[in-house]
Amino acid sequence: MTTTPELGLPMPVPAAEGLPTRVRIHEVGARDGLQNEKATVPTETKAEFIHRLAAAGLTIIEATSFVHPKWVPQLADAERLFPLVRDAAPHLPVLVPNERGLDRALSLGATRIAVFASATESFAKANLNRTVDEALAMFEPVVTRAKAQDAHVRGYLSMCFGDPWEGPVPLPQVVRVCRALLDMGCDELSLGDTIGVATPGHVQALLTALNDEGVPTPSLGVHFHDTYGQALSNTLAALQHGVTTVDASAGGLGGCPYAKSATGNLATEDLVWMLTGLGIDTGVDLGLLTATSVWMAGQLGRPSPSRTVRALSHKE
Amino acid sequence: MTTTPELGLPMPVPAAEGLPTRVRIHEVGARDGLQNEKATVPTETKAEFIHRLAAAGLTIIEATSFVHPKWVPQLADAERLFPLVRDAAPHLPVLVPNERGLDRALSLGATRIAVFASATESFAKANLNRTVDEALAMFEPVVTRAKAQDAHVRGYLSMCFGDPWEGPVPLPQVVRVCRALLDMGCDELSLGDTIGVATPGHVQALLTALNDEGVPTPSLGVHFHDTYGQALSNTLAALQHGVTTVDASAGGLGGCPYAKSATGNLATEDLVWMLTGLGIDTGVDLGLLTATSVWMAGQLGRPSPSRTVRALSHKE
């Protein structure tokens, strides 16, 4: 990464034994971060956001979602947006809920898609109006057809730790759905702590349970929310377990509408700060990324919840 | 701790190997948290705050500071406050900068005192108008006399990781001042990341460097600031190293005036959330503590920066 001492970057110390030397950040700000915004963000603003994220060094930038516009009005411009950003970054995954969404994504040249499952019945019902197994059945042909087109497929799994209706989620329940997503052909999973209740021991217990059932760590990414301020320590626990794919949202944009709090996704800047200090390569220029989040906060009309963004942008 | 499932506490998982089973929280909200408040907080409000913190299960509550009122006007009521709270909790340490402060504290029955040193020349000059060694010389008779009175003595050490003027702080420089504070009789040290720039590898490197020079882990506490969102993951790294004393501030009150950000001390609630999830006993009732921070935020007229406080107080 570019060294920008005037930003007060942390002093890098060689990574402790057992930590990865490189982490792939899966940037979700443009999709997960924006999808719950009430006011419509112009397509051109989204495109500029994605181009700026790429210029800051992010290589996996989730661009949009090909769900029915009725469900996520903010992302109704997917058809118009995707061609504007298709060449912005090496990897531009898009969310697809079903075969119709897959057709739309593939027809525009998408090469990475993601499906969105739930570990709990309550959230499957609330989010997809299906049982967990009905949702898996809906995704199966999507994954099969995407793989037949050589697309990379990510499986999101929500509510891997706690569920607002069901409380703590039993590990075997999470393992079962992970197994099903991998068996149908997903290349990678993203374990979501949708309401932000996880803690480091819980994270390591889930990862161990998955390994014990034959799910290899390289197929696992983590997606933590900062609702209770736990996202970064949970990430550290996952890194210590060997995880090398971490989801984060520039400026901490977004969150789960079911978690009653202003705070949501782990901020990419807070993550990059920690990784830089740990001597872990991310390829991200923290100065450019922070400037991007400050600019986006201006577009949205409210300050970024990222502590790193706030601290760096308050520097004299 | 009292279980309050309606608060959505994290699912406790047995502590990972190598983590302590119990952590002592050194609560600094009433002193460090309030000392930079511009508007005067009434003495009775401070006393109620401390009594409520004790009722929530905190046992070490730093009460006030016997510095000259000119330097910290907010704590000018130390003489009036201390007698109101002296029996509130098992341990009520107070800050004393010099022999005059020690005399004032001891005359009121204080049995735990703390001195406040710096690892860097720049901060020693800015905060104490002395060199590092001049400050140590000032503290020596304070510590000697306090120990002669059987008082417990804590040595705070600021700027252990980075300094706003000097940048990254070399480990040997920190080790030297720690050694000096212990040699003069301090029972415990608090390693401060005053500007919040530390990361987990840096934390473990400093702790290892201290151990290598004969400073035992049980004599070390950690004091992290959340300026860049790193406080809790740094705490996790310290726990993994064996540290069992952690400083935190109820509601995340306070911070360093030299760090340009709204965020400061690690919030006690965010810490308790993580520790509870790790199965580590703290003796704290998170519901009572959160209610206390919500009440205190009301007294100060602005919301708590603690994510856990915000999330729990937004619950329906």
XYZ file of C-alpha atoms in Angstrom:
632
model
C 0.000 0.000 0.000
C 1.040 3.604 -0.480
C 2.558 4.937 2.710
C 0.968 8.179 3.779
C 2.689 9.081 7.052
C 0.814 12.360 7.297
C -2.325 10.298 7.864
C -0.845 8.800 11.005
C -0.897 5.220 9.831
C -0.202 2.660 12.533
C 3.319 1.322 12.915
C 3.335 -2.027 11.092
C 4.656 -4.862 13.206
C 5.384 -8.231 11.592
C 2.226 -10.349 11.629
C 2.001 -12.642 14.626
C 2.583 -16.306 13.901
C -0.439 -17.927 12.321
C -1.871 -14.775 10.748
C -2.243 -14.635 6.970
C 0.170 -12.441 5.041
C -2.517 -11.202 2.670
C -6.246 -10.592 3.081
C -8.776 -10.172 0.288
C -11.296 -7.472 1.139
C -14.723 -8.069 -0.385
C -16.062 -4.512 -0.581
C -19.850 -4.380 -0.125
C -20.467 -0.633 0.251
C -21.979 -0.072 -3.173
C -24.515 -2.899 -2.779
C -25.073 -3.865 0.870
C -24.095 -0.371 1.996
C -26.555 1.476 -0.199
C -29.469 -0.945 -0.485
C -31.330 0.394 2.548
C -30.861 4.067 1.716
C -34.274 5.724 1.509
C -33.388 8.556 -0.852
C -32.472 7.362 -4.333
C -28.744 7.650 -5.006
C -28.216 8.638 -8.668
C -26.746 5.914 -10.864
C -23.863 8.178 -11.836
C -22.992 8.673 -8.151
C -22.928 4.922 -7.614
C -20.711 4.487 -10.655
C -18.320 7.156 -9.418
C -18.293 5.507 -5.994
C -17.298 2.163 -7.499
C -14.633 3.711 -9.717
C -13.170 5.538 -6.713
C -13.184 2.362 -4.607
C -11.263 0.633 -7.387
C -8.814 3.529 -7.625
C -8.187 3.133 -3.879
C -6.991 -0.398 -4.565
C -10.034 -2.531 -3.824
C -10.207 -5.434 -6.288
C -13.464 -7.177 -5.308
C -16.292 -4.653 -5.353
C -19.843 -5.905 -5.108
C -21.614 -3.660 -7.580
C -25.367 -4.118 -7.312
C -28.210 -6.595 -7.004
C -30.460 -8.049 -9.688
C -33.396 -8.557 -7.361
C -36.853 -7.407 -8.372
C -36.913 -3.581 -8.144
C -40.015 -3.825 -5.958
C -37.973 -5.381 -3.130
C -34.900 -3.155 -3.250
C -35.887 0.090 -4.994
C -32.447 1.613 -4.336
C -30.869 -0.979 -6.648
C -33.522 -0.830 -9.364
C -30.942 0.728 -11.690
C -28.771 -2.423 -11.852
C -29.172 -2.700 -15.647
C -28.036 0.860 -16.134
C -25.288 0.817 -13.499
C -23.510 -2.418 -14.298
C -22.322 -1.474 -17.810
C -20.919 1.786 -16.371
C -18.646 -0.069 -13.939
C -18.058 -3.450 -15.596
C -14.388 -2.701 -16.246
C -13.728 -0.683 -13.095
C -12.182 -3.475 -11.017
C -10.924 -7.041 -11.510
C -13.971 -8.519 -9.773
C -17.458 -7.041 -9.653
C -19.803 -9.572 -8.087
C -23.545 -8.946 -8.194
C -26.335 -10.361 -6.093
C -28.927 -12.538 -7.835
C -31.906 -13.968 -6.003
C -33.248 -16.317 -8.664
C -32.939 -17.479 -12.277
C -34.509 -14.319 -13.639
C -31.881 -12.252 -11.795
C -29.145 -14.561 -13.065
C -30.304 -14.093 -16.647
C -30.214 -10.325 -16.265
C -26.733 -10.404 -14.687
C -25.209 -12.805 -17.213
C -26.673 -10.934 -20.158
C -24.735 -7.857 -19.011
C -21.483 -9.763 -18.704
C -21.322 -10.447 -14.973
C -18.735 -13.125 -14.137
C -19.250 -13.271 -10.384
C -22.611 -13.737 -8.773
C -23.833 -14.185 -5.219
C -26.908 -15.832 -3.744
C -28.337 -14.914 -0.370
C -29.417 -17.691 2.022
C -30.362 -17.695 5.706
C -29.293 -19.944 8.552
C -32.598 -19.416 10.329
C -36.211 -20.071 9.367
C -37.373 -16.725 10.760
C -35.047 -14.673 8.591
C -35.632 -16.882 5.523
C -39.317 -16.160 5.984
C -38.817 -12.415 6.592
C -36.277 -11.855 3.847
C -37.228 -14.401 1.201
C -40.758 -15.447 2.189
C -39.599 -19.066 2.043
C -38.378 -21.781 4.358
C -34.628 -22.329 4.498
C -34.958 -25.407 2.300
C -37.301 -23.695 -0.173
C -34.717 -20.932 -0.529
C -31.953 -23.475 -1.110
C -34.110 -25.165 -3.737
C -34.602 -21.793 -5.432
C -30.821 -21.176 -5.488
C -29.822 -24.612 -6.779
C -30.584 -24.000 -10.473
C -29.116 -20.497 -10.172
C -25.812 -21.889 -8.910
C -25.794 -24.781 -11.386
C -26.411 -22.517 -14.355
C -23.916 -19.903 -13.154
C -21.217 -22.544 -12.771
C -22.048 -23.862 -16.244
C -21.221 -20.351 -17.497
C -17.919 -20.380 -15.545
C -19.139 -17.695 -13.178
C -17.705 -17.523 -9.673
C -20.457 -18.085 -7.120
C -20.533 -16.753 -3.587
C -23.123 -17.910 -1.093
C -24.098 -15.389 1.563
C -25.429 -16.890 4.737
C -27.306 -14.528 7.064
C -27.874 -14.918 10.802
C -24.968 -17.296 11.406
C -24.634 -16.286 15.064
C -27.824 -14.770 16.388
C -31.283 -14.086 15.012
C -33.558 -11.302 16.271
C -36.491 -13.705 16.570
C -34.756 -16.966 17.462
C -31.827 -15.826 19.606
C -28.505 -17.697 19.462
C -28.281 -19.912 16.368
C -27.093 -23.510 16.993
C -23.832 -24.285 15.184
C -25.131 -27.483 13.473
C -27.928 -25.449 11.882
C -25.368 -23.105 10.297
C -23.119 -25.971 9.255
C -26.020 -27.712 7.503
C -26.843 -24.732 5.289
C -23.154 -24.068 4.551
C -22.749 -27.681 3.500
C -25.809 -27.431 1.232
C -24.520 -24.243 -0.436
C -21.105 -25.770 -1.089
C -22.629 -29.036 -2.309
C -24.706 -27.187 -4.891
C -21.489 -25.597 -6.225
C -20.795 -22.342 -4.420
C -17.101 -21.436 -4.645
C -17.089 -19.391 -1.480
C -19.337 -18.673 1.474
C -19.748 -15.456 3.440
C -20.696 -16.100 7.065
C -22.874 -13.186 8.120
C -23.408 -11.871 11.624
C -26.403 -9.932 10.394
C -27.389 -8.439 13.761
C -23.860 -7.998 15.081
C -24.099 -10.167 18.197
C -21.116 -12.472 17.601
C -18.032 -12.517 19.797
C -14.568 -13.955 19.048
C -15.045 -17.310 20.791
C -18.322 -17.852 18.944
C -16.595 -17.052 15.657
C -13.851 -19.567 16.282
C -16.363 -22.178 17.458
C -18.331 -21.853 14.218
C -15.228 -22.008 12.046
C -14.038 -25.095 13.919
C -17.455 -26.748 13.589
C -17.381 -26.082 9.838
C -13.854 -27.502 9.511
C -14.937 -30.565 11.489
C -17.661 -31.186 8.913
C -15.218 -30.946 6.036
C -15.700 -27.279 5.092
C -12.203 -25.930 4.390
C -11.261 -22.494 5.725
C -10.199 -21.129 2.287
C -13.825 -21.428 1.146
C -14.993 -19.187 4.003
C -15.293 -15.428 4.191
C -16.636 -13.470 7.153
C -19.144 -10.640 7.180
C -19.404 -8.876 10.537
C -21.627 -6.037 11.633
C -20.534 -3.462 14.162
C -23.878 -3.118 15.942
C -22.289 -3.862 19.326
C -18.771 -2.740 18.346
C -17.562 -6.325 17.895
C -16.872 -6.489 14.149
C -13.130 -5.920 14.193
C -12.315 -8.199 17.130
C -14.433 -10.902 15.493
C -12.440 -10.337 12.312
C -9.188 -10.720 14.237
C -10.447 -14.030 15.640
C -11.328 -15.197 12.113
C -7.880 -14.192 10.797
C -6.277 -16.128 13.632
C -8.280 -19.134 12.472
C -6.870 -18.709 8.963
C -9.688 -16.856 7.196
C -8.354 -14.625 4.401
C -11.551 -13.172 2.898
C -13.202 -10.375 4.863
C -16.297 -8.397 3.879
C -16.334 -4.707 4.692
C -18.168 -1.570 3.614
C -16.399 1.673 2.748
C -17.175 4.231 5.418
C -19.226 1.643 7.326
C -22.190 2.248 5.019
C -25.276 0.164 5.491
C -26.528 -2.295 8.002
C -29.406 -4.576 8.749
C -32.828 -2.960 9.025
C -33.699 -5.587 11.640
C -30.903 -4.470 13.985
C -32.131 -1.369 15.797
C -29.060 0.780 15.664
C -27.354 3.359 13.531
C -24.356 1.072 13.111
C -24.029 -1.669 10.575
C -21.290 -3.077 8.429
C -17.669 -3.238 9.457
C -16.024 -0.149 7.963
C -13.366 -0.957 5.373
C -11.163 1.821 6.738
C -11.197 0.420 10.288
C -10.309 -2.991 8.832
C -7.493 -1.603 6.681
C -6.089 0.241 9.693
C -5.864 -3.005 11.656
C -4.504 -5.057 8.774
C -1.876 -2.432 7.956
C -0.741 -2.405 11.568
C -0.544 -6.201 11.495
C 1.688 -6.046 8.439
C -0.986 -7.763 6.323
C -1.107 -6.688 2.708
C -4.466 -5.473 1.363
C -3.409 -3.391 -1.635
C -5.598 -0.553 -0.387
C -4.535 3.096 -0.153
C -6.174 4.248 3.069
C -5.922 7.917 2.142
C -7.767 7.484 -1.157
C -10.328 5.204 0.461
C -11.010 7.670 3.278
C -11.388 10.509 0.791
C -13.898 8.371 -1.113
C -15.941 7.716 2.012
C -15.889 11.376 2.979
C -17.127 12.239 -0.509
C -19.860 9.564 -0.336
C -20.937 10.751 3.116
C -21.387 14.168 1.522
C -23.562 12.641 -1.207
C -25.719 10.930 1.421
C -25.826 14.010 3.645
C -24.606 12.431 6.880
C -21.232 11.638 8.447
C -19.591 8.257 8.049
C -19.928 5.951 11.071
C -16.375 4.703 10.488
C -14.146 5.800 13.361
C -11.086 5.792 11.109
C -12.831 7.973 8.535
C -13.912 10.403 11.221
C -10.486 10.501 12.852
C -8.577 10.939 9.594
C -10.974 13.513 8.200
C -10.752 15.549 11.427
C -6.980 15.741 11.200
C -5.664 19.246 10.881
C -23.464 -11.651 35.774
C -27.216 -11.300 35.782
C -28.617 -12.847 32.640
C -30.930 -10.490 30.813
C -31.974 -12.371 27.668
C -34.323 -9.576 26.604
C -31.228 -7.465 25.985
C -29.992 -9.877 23.378
C -26.800 -10.807 25.140
C -24.323 -12.760 23.041
C -24.283 -16.528 23.321
C -21.441 -17.346 25.721
C -19.022 -19.879 24.316
C -16.361 -21.394 26.584
C -13.270 -19.184 26.552
C -10.711 -20.233 23.989
C -7.611 -21.840 25.392
C -5.222 -19.322 26.872
C -7.833 -16.671 27.674
C -8.299 -15.620 31.291
C -11.455 -16.775 33.089
C -11.913 -13.449 34.842
C -11.105 -9.858 33.863
C -10.939 -6.878 36.208
C -12.431 -3.809 34.589
C -10.858 -0.557 35.751
C -13.696 1.899 35.152
C -12.422 5.364 34.219
C -15.628 7.097 33.104
C -16.027 9.302 36.163
C -12.473 10.653 35.962
C -10.939 10.200 32.508
C -14.383 10.266 30.906
C -15.483 13.549 32.425
C -12.230 15.471 32.768
C -12.433 17.120 29.345
C -16.126 18.046 29.559
C -16.450 21.800 29.048
C -19.708 22.347 30.962
C -19.353 21.713 34.691
C -21.022 18.477 35.759
C -22.584 18.949 39.222
C -20.840 17.086 42.035
C -24.089 15.320 42.941
C -24.399 14.037 39.368
C -20.867 12.643 39.493
C -21.636 10.975 42.821
C -24.812 9.411 41.444
C -22.861 8.249 38.388
C -20.297 6.481 40.577
C -22.948 4.908 42.791
C -24.806 3.634 39.726
C -21.590 2.232 38.224
C -21.001 0.360 41.488
C -24.586 -0.916 41.511
C -23.983 -2.276 37.999
C -21.231 -4.443 39.430
C -18.074 -2.455 38.715
C -15.632 -2.825 41.616
C -12.744 -0.556 40.567
C -14.085 2.907 39.800
C -11.634 5.741 39.344
C -13.377 8.557 41.154
C -11.597 11.831 40.510
C -8.261 13.596 40.308
C -6.448 15.681 42.908
C -4.660 17.803 40.354
C -4.617 21.578 40.728
C -8.113 22.862 39.815
C -6.529 25.262 37.340
C -5.452 22.375 35.112
C -8.612 20.293 35.199
C -11.485 22.575 36.214
C -14.029 19.788 35.730
C -12.480 17.850 38.627
C -12.022 20.857 40.924
C -14.665 19.391 43.248
C -12.531 16.369 44.230
C -12.596 17.317 47.931
C -16.366 17.527 47.922
C -16.968 14.497 45.687
C -14.701 11.919 47.260
C -16.435 11.758 50.666
C -19.781 11.276 48.854
C -18.564 8.125 47.093
C -15.832 6.750 49.374
C -17.901 3.714 50.355
C -19.625 3.223 46.984
C -17.329 0.489 45.648
C -14.530 -1.767 46.913
C -11.869 0.253 45.095
C -11.994 3.962 44.295
C -8.618 5.021 42.940
C -7.884 8.710 42.471
C -5.318 10.451 40.331
C -2.601 12.440 42.102
C 0.004 14.409 40.195
C 2.318 15.343 43.055
C 2.838 15.311 46.820
C 0.300 18.054 47.399
C -2.320 15.969 45.555
C -1.300 12.911 47.545
C -1.766 14.763 50.811
C -5.246 15.868 49.767
C -6.210 12.330 48.683
C -4.827 10.568 51.757
C -6.427 13.066 54.135
C -9.811 12.091 52.692
C -9.157 8.379 53.142
C -8.124 7.351 49.624
C -6.458 3.923 49.609
C -5.672 3.683 45.904
C -3.840 6.353 43.992
C -2.551 6.707 40.458
C 0.231 8.753 38.924
C 0.307 9.787 35.291
C 3.564 9.440 33.323
C 4.371 9.664 29.623
C 6.420 7.409 27.370
C 7.339 10.343 25.129
C 9.087 13.627 25.735
C 6.584 15.559 23.639
C 3.581 14.481 25.687
C 5.451 14.838 28.995
C 6.149 18.423 27.969
C 2.573 19.076 26.767
C 0.800 17.388 29.665
C 3.177 17.905 32.582
C 5.521 20.654 31.377
C 8.447 18.419 32.306
C 10.825 15.968 30.681
C 10.008 12.283 31.098
C 12.709 11.949 33.757
C 11.645 15.133 35.568
C 8.121 13.726 35.752
C 9.421 10.419 37.103
C 11.446 12.322 39.721
C 8.280 14.194 40.713
C 6.365 10.916 41.109
C 9.024 9.085 43.104
C 8.268 10.639 46.521
C 4.535 10.388 45.775
C 4.810 6.654 45.210
C 7.175 6.112 48.138
C 4.925 7.963 50.564
C 1.763 6.301 49.219
C 3.304 2.860 49.663
C 4.397 3.809 53.196
C 0.691 4.416 53.869
C -0.202 1.003 52.379
C -1.981 2.616 49.426
C -2.216 0.715 46.150
C -0.387 2.626 43.435
C -1.159 2.517 39.730
C 1.145 4.079 37.175
C -0.506 5.352 34.018
C 1.742 5.521 31.030
C 0.526 7.626 28.084
C 1.557 7.356 24.446
C 2.805 3.780 24.635
C 2.195 3.149 20.912
C 2.089 6.388 18.965
C 2.507 10.043 19.767
C 0.890 12.863 17.760
C 4.202 14.733 17.531
C 6.724 11.902 17.467
C 4.880 9.170 15.525
C 5.425 5.511 16.420
C 7.012 5.106 19.855
C 9.982 2.705 20.043
C 9.317 -0.253 22.346
C 12.521 0.189 24.430
C 11.458 3.736 25.278
C 8.174 2.423 26.720
C 9.900 -0.424 28.524
C 12.336 1.988 30.200
C 9.579 4.148 31.726
C 7.567 1.077 32.772
C 10.641 -0.309 34.496
C 11.206 3.015 36.293
C 7.597 3.173 37.513
C 7.702 -0.379 38.837
C 11.117 0.157 40.421
C 9.844 3.153 42.369
C 7.071 0.944 43.797
C 4.016 1.060 41.509
C 1.831 -2.026 42.032
C 0.331 -1.923 38.573
C 0.836 -0.124 35.275
C -1.755 0.971 32.733
C -0.378 0.992 29.187
C -2.163 3.795 27.379
C -2.766 4.098 23.646
C -3.646 7.722 24.134
C -4.263 8.529 20.463
C -5.757 5.163 19.535
C -3.276 4.133 16.843
C -2.280 0.712 18.210
C -3.057 -2.552 16.450
C -3.061 -6.100 17.870
C 0.444 -7.086 16.708
C 1.882 -3.904 18.192
C 0.113 -4.649 21.485
C 1.551 -8.139 21.651
C 5.009 -6.880 20.658
C 5.016 -4.366 23.525
C 3.776 -6.912 26.059
C 6.447 -9.368 24.923
C 9.143 -6.687 25.123
C 8.038 -5.890 28.676
C 8.060 -9.564 29.689
C 11.524 -9.930 28.163
C 12.745 -7.172 30.464
C 11.318 -8.847 33.522
C 7.982 -6.998 33.739
C 5.386 -9.663 34.609
C 2.023 -9.634 32.806
C -0.041 -9.556 36.036
C 1.379 -6.093 36.769
C 0.088 -4.765 33.434
C -3.268 -3.278 32.530
C -4.232 -1.907 29.123
C -5.967 1.350 28.283
C -7.090 1.576 24.670
C -8.800 4.381 22.822
C -11.274 3.767 20.036
C -10.185 6.662 17.816
C -9.637 4.333 14.849
C -12.040 1.624 16.036
C -9.198 -0.586 17.261
C -9.755 -0.625 21.037
C -11.614 -3.918 21.337
C -9.422 -5.954 18.986
C -6.366 -4.589 20.812
C -7.984 -5.684 24.060
C -8.554 -9.163 22.643
C -4.865 -9.343 21.708
C -3.915 -8.290 25.256
C -6.223 -10.914 26.790
C -4.658 -13.540 24.554
C -1.302 -12.478 25.980
C -2.615 -13.020 29.506
C -3.561 -9.491 30.547
C -6.456 -9.478 33.046
C -6.850 -5.764 33.852
C -8.611 -3.652 31.234
C -9.460 0.037 31.473
C -12.771 1.153 30.016
C -15.151 4.072 30.283
C -18.883 3.666 30.759
C -20.669 4.754 27.603
C -17.310 5.464 25.946
C -17.088 8.824 27.732
C -14.018 10.925 27.234
C -10.996 10.792 25.061
C -7.778 12.552 24.375
C -7.988 16.225 23.392
C -4.953 15.683 21.160
C -6.727 13.057 19.039
C -8.933 14.900 16.577
C -12.043 12.791 16.725
C -15.297 12.456 18.586
C -14.284 8.995 19.774
C -12.146 8.248 22.754
C -12.068 5.615 25.455
C -13.071 2.021 24.929
C -16.703 1.788 26.035
C -17.205 -0.480 29.050
C -20.397 -1.848 27.505
C -18.653 -2.910 24.267
C -15.988 -4.600 26.405
C -18.539 -6.365 28.620
C -20.376 -7.593 25.523
C -17.210 -9.233 24.202
C -16.144 -10.658 27.544
C -19.603 -12.078 28.209
C -19.591 -13.754 24.821
C -16.159 -15.182 25.600
C -17.478 -16.672 28.826
C -15.200 -14.388 30.862
C -16.596 -13.273 34.197
C -16.700 -9.518 34.885
C -19.368 -9.272 37.564
C -21.061 -6.513 35.563
C -24.791 -6.347 34.823
C -24.888 -5.017 31.256
C -28.495 -3.869 31.549
C -27.827 -1.714 34.617
C -24.618 -0.388 33.117
C -26.302 0.568 29.843
C -29.116 2.292 31.723
C -26.471 4.253 33.648
C -24.748 5.374 30.459
C -28.047 6.368 28.871
C -28.830 8.419 31.964
C -25.352 10.021 31.946
C -25.661 10.807 28.229
C -28.861 12.634 29.115
C -27.014 14.633 31.789
C -24.350 15.596 29.255
C -26.878 16.324 26.528
C -25.463 14.102 23.800
C -25.714 10.441 22.841
C -23.213 7.865 24.026
C -20.600 6.886 21.438
C -20.765 3.266 22.664
C -22.221 1.048 19.951
C -23.570 -1.389 22.523
C -25.295 1.403 24.441
C -26.825 2.735 21.245
C -27.946 -0.698 20.071
C -29.445 -1.752 23.403
C -31.137 1.590 23.999
C -32.684 1.491 20.506
C -34.242 -1.907 21.157
C -37.982 -1.888 20.992
